[in-house]
mmCIF file of C-alpha atoms in Angstrom:
data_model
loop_
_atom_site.group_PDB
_atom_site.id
_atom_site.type_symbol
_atom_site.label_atom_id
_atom_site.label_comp_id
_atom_site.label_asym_id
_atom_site.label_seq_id
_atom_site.Cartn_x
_atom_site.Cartn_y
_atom_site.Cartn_z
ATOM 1 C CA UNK W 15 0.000 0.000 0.000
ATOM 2 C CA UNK W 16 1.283 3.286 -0.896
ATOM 3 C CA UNK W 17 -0.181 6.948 -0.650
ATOM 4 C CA UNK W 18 -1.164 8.419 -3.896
ATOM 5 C CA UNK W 19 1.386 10.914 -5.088
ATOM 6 C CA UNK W 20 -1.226 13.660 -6.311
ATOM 7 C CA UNK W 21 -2.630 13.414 -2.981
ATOM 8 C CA UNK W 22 -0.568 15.656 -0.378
ATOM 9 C CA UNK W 23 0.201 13.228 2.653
ATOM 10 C CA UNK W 24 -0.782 15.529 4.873
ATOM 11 C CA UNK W 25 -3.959 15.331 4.505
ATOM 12 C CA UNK W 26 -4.300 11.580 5.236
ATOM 13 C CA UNK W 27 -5.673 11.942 8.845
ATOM 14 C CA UNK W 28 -8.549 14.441 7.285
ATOM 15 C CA UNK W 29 -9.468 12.231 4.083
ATOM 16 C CA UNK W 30 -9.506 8.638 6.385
ATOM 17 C CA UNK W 31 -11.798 10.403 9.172
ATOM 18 C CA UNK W 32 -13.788 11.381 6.489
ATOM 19 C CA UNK W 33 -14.740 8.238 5.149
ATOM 20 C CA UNK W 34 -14.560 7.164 8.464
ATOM 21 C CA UNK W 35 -17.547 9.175 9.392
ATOM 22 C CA UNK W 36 -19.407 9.005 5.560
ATOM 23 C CA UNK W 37 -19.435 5.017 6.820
ATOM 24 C CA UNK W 38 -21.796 6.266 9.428
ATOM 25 C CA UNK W 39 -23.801 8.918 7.536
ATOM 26 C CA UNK W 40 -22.385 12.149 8.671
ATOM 27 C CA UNK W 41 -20.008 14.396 7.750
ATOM 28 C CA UNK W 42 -16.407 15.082 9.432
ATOM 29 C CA UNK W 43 -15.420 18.837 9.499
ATOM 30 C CA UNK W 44 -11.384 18.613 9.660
ATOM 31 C CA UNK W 45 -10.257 18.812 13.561
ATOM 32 C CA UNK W 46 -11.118 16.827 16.802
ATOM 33 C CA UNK W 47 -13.148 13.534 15.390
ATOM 34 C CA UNK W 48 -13.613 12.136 18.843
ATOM 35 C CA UNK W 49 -15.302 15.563 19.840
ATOM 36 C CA UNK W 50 -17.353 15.364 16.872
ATOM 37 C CA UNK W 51 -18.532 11.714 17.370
ATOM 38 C CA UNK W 52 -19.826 12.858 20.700
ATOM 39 C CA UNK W 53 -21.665 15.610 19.425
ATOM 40 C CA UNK W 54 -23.812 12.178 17.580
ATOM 41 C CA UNK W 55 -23.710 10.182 20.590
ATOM 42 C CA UNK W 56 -21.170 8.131 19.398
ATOM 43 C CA UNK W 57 -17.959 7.233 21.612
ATOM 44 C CA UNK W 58 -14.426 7.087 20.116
ATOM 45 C CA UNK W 59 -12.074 4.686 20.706
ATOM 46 C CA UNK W 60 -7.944 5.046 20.024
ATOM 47 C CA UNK W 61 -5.796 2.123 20.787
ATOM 48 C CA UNK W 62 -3.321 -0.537 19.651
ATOM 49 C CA UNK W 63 -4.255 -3.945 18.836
ATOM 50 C CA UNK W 64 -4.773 -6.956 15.953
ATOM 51 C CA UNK W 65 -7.052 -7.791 13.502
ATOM 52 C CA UNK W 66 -8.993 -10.127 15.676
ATOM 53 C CA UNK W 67 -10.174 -7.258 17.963
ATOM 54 C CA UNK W 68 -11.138 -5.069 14.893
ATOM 55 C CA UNK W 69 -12.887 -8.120 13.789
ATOM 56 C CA UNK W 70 -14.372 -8.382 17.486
ATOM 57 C CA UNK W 71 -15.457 -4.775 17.602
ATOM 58 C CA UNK W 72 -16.671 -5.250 13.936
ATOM 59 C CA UNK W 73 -16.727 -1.547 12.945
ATOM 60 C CA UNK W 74 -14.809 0.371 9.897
ATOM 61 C CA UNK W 75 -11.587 1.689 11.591
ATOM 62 C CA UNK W 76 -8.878 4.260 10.753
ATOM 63 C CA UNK W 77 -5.604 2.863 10.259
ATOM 64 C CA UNK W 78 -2.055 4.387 10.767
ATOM 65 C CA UNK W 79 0.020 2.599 8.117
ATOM 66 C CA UNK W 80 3.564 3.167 6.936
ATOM 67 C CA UNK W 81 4.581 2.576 3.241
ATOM 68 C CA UNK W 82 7.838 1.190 1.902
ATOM 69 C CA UNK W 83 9.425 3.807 3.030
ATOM 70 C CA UNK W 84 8.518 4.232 6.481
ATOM 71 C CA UNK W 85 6.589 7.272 5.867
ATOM 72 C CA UNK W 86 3.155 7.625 8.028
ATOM 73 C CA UNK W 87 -0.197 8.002 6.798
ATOM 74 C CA UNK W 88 -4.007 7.163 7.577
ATOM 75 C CA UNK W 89 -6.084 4.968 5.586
ATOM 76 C CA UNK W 90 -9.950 3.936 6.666
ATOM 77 C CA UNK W 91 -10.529 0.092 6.931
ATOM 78 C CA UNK W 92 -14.034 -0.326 5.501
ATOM 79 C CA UNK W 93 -14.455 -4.296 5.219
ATOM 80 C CA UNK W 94 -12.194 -7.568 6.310
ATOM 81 C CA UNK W 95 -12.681 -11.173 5.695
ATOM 82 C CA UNK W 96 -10.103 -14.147 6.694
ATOM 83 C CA UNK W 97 -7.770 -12.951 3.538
ATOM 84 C CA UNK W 98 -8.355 -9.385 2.199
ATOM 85 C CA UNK W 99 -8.492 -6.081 3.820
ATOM 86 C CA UNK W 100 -10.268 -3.235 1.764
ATOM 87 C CA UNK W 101 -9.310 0.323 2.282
ATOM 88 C CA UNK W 102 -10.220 4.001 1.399
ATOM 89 C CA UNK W 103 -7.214 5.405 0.672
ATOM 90 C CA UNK W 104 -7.350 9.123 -0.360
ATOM 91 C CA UNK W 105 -10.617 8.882 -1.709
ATOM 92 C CA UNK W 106 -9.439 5.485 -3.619
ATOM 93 C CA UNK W 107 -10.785 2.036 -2.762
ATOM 94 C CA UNK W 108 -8.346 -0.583 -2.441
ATOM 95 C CA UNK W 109 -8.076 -4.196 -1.443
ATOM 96 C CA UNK W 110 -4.846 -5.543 0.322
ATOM 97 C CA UNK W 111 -3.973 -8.998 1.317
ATOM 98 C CA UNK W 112 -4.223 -9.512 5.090
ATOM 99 C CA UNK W 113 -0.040 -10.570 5.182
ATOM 100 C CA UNK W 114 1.154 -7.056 3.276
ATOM 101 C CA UNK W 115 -1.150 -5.175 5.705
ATOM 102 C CA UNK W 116 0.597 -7.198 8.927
ATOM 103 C CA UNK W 117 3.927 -5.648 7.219
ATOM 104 C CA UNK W 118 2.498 -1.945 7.154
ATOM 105 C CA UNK W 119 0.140 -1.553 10.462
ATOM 106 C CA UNK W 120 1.542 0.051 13.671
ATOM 107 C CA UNK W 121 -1.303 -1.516 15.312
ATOM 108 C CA UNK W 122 -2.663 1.921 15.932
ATOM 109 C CA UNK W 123 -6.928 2.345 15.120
ATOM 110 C CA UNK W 124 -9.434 4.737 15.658
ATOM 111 C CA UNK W 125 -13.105 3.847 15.596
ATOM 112 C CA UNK W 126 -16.485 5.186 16.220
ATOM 113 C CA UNK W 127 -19.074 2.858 18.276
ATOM 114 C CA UNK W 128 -22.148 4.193 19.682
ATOM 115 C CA UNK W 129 -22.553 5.001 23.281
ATOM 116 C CA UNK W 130 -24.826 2.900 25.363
ATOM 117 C CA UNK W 131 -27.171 4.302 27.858
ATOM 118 C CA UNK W 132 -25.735 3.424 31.293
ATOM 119 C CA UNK W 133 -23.762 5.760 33.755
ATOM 120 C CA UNK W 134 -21.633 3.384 35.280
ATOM 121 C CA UNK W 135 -18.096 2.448 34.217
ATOM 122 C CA UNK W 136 -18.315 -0.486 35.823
ATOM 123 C CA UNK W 137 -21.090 -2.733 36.253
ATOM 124 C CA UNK W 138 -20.822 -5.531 38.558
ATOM 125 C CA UNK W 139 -22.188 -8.142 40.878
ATOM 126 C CA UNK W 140 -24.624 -6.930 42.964
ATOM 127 C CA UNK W 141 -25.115 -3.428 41.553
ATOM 128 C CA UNK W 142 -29.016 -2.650 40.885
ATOM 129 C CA UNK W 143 -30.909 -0.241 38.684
ATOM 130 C CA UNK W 144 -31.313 1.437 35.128
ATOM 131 C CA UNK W 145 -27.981 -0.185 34.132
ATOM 132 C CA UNK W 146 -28.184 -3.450 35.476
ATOM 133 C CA UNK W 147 -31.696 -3.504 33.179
ATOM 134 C CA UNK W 148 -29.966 -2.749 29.952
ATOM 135 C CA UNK W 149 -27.224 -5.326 30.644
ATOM 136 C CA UNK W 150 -30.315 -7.765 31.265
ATOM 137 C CA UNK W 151 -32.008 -6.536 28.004
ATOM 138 C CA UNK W 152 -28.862 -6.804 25.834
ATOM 139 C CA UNK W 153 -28.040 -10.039 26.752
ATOM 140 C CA UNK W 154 -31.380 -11.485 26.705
ATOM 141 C CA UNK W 155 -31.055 -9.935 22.498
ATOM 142 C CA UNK W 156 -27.587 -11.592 22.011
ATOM 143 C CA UNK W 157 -29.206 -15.065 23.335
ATOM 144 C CA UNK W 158 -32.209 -15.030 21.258
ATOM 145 C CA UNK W 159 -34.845 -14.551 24.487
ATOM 146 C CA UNK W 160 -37.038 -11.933 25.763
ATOM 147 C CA UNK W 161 -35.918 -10.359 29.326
ATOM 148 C CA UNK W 162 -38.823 -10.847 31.722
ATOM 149 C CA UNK W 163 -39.709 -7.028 33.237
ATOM 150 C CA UNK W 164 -38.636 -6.887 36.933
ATOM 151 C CA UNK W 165 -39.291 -4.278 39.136
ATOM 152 C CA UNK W 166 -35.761 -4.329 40.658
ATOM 153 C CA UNK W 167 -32.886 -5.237 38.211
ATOM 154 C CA UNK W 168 -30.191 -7.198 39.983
ATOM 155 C CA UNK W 169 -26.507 -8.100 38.718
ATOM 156 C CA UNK W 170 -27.195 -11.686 40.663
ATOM 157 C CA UNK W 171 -24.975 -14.781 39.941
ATOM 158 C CA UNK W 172 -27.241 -15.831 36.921
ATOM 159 C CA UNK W 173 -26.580 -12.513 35.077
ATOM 160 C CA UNK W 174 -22.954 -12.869 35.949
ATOM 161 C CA UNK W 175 -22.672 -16.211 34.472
ATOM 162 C CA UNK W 176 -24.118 -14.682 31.285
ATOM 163 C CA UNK W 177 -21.640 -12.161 31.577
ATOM 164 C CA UNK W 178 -18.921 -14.301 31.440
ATOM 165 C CA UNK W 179 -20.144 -16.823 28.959
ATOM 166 C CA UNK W 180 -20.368 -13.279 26.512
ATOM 167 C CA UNK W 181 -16.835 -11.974 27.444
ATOM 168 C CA UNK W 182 -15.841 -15.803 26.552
ATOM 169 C CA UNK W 183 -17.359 -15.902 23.773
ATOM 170 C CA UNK W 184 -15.319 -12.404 22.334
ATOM 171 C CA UNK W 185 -12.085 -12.889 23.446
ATOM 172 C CA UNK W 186 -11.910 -10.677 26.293
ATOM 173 C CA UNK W 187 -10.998 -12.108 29.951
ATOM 174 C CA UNK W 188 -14.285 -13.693 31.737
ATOM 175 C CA UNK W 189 -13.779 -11.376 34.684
ATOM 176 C CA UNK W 190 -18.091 -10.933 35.330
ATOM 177 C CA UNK W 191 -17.207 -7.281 35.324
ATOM 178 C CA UNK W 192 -18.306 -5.067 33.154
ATOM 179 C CA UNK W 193 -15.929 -2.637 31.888
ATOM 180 C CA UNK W 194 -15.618 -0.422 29.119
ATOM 181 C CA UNK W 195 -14.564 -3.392 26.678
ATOM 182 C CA UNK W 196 -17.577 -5.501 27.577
ATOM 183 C CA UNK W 197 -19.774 -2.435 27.403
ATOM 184 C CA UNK W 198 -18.597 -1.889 23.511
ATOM 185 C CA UNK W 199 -19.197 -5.267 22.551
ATOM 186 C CA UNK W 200 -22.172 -5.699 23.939
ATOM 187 C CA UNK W 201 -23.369 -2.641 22.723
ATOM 188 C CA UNK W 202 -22.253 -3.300 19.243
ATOM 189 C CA UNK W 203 -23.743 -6.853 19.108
ATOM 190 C CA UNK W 204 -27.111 -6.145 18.598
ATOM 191 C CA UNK W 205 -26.870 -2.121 17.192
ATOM 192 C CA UNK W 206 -27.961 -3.599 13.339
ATOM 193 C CA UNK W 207 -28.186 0.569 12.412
ATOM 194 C CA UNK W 208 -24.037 0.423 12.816
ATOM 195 C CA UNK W 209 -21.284 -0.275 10.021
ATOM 196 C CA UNK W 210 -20.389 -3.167 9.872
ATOM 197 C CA UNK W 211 -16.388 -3.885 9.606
ATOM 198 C CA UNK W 212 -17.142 -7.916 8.827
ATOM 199 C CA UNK W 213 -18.983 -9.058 6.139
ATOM 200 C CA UNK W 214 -21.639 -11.595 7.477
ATOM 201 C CA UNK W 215 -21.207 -15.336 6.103
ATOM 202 C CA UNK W 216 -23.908 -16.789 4.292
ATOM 203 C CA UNK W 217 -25.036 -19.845 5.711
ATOM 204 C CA UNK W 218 -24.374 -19.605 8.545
#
């Protein structure tokens, strides 16, 4: 992968962010993206990982990639299967196999994932309320069952089970807690309005 040489460099970060955003139906005015994704009740995420956790959190992702030369620049990861990556690069759409991109990733992503409606950090065993519900409700979605209405939502040893069996099930450490990881994932598992980063299999 290389940057196009009629495109200035420098304006890698802007064009990625801006497909970046286009991928969820709004437009990116060049500056603070993370400030802007608030502003649509999205959260932001920055870190440093693999391709199974993009393939985890299963949303379009900006990229910092460096080309033969070891020159920086953005590119936004749109779509990923077992063997090809495919990228907007500068307004171009390109596909790359999954062992050239391993040679030119930092590791470095940026994604958008929306925000779910709890007020905790942490939710754990034994906590109660508004929260606890919407942990009940999402992972009554995510098994295929209807959460019966309770008048006082507990995190008891049955949800925490469920809790663990999820963060099993994605790759994350089965701690019952949870944290902001947990929160993304199971926020993004049943949000069908979202980008998808993974193209679904058929028949399965």
């Amino acid at each position: 992968m290389e940057w196009p040489a009629a495109e200035p460099r420098e304006r890698s970060k802007a064009l990625a962010f801006t497909a970046l955003f286009r991928a969820w139906g709004a437009d990116y005015q060049e500056g603070d993206a993370c400030l802007q994704a608030i502003d649509m009740g999205l959260s932001c995420r920055n870190a440093r990982g693999g391709l199974d956790e993009l393939r985890q959190l299963n949303r379009p992702a900006v990229l910092l990639l460096n080309d033969k030369q070891g020159r920086k620049f953005h590119a936004t990861l749109t779509l990923l299967d077992d063997r090809v990556a495919i990228f907007n690069i500068a307004n171009e759409t390109r596909a790359v196999a999954i062992d050239v991109l391993a040679e030119q990733w930092s590791g470095q992503y940026t994604l958008l994932w929306r925000t779910p409606p709890v007020t905790q950090q942490k939710i754990q065993l034994g906590d109660r309320g508004p929260d606890v519900e919407w942990l009940r409700i999402q992972l009554a979605q995510i098994n295929g069952t209807l959460a019966e209405p309770v008048e006082d939502p507990v995190f008891d040893e049955t949800l925490l089970r469920q809790v663990k069996q999820f963060q099993f099930a994605q790759g994350l450490p089965p701690t019952g807690t949870v944290g902001p990881q947990t929160l993304m994932r199971l926020s993004g598992a049943v949000d069908t309005t979202a980008p998808r980063l993974v193209r679904e299999q058929r028949g399965k």
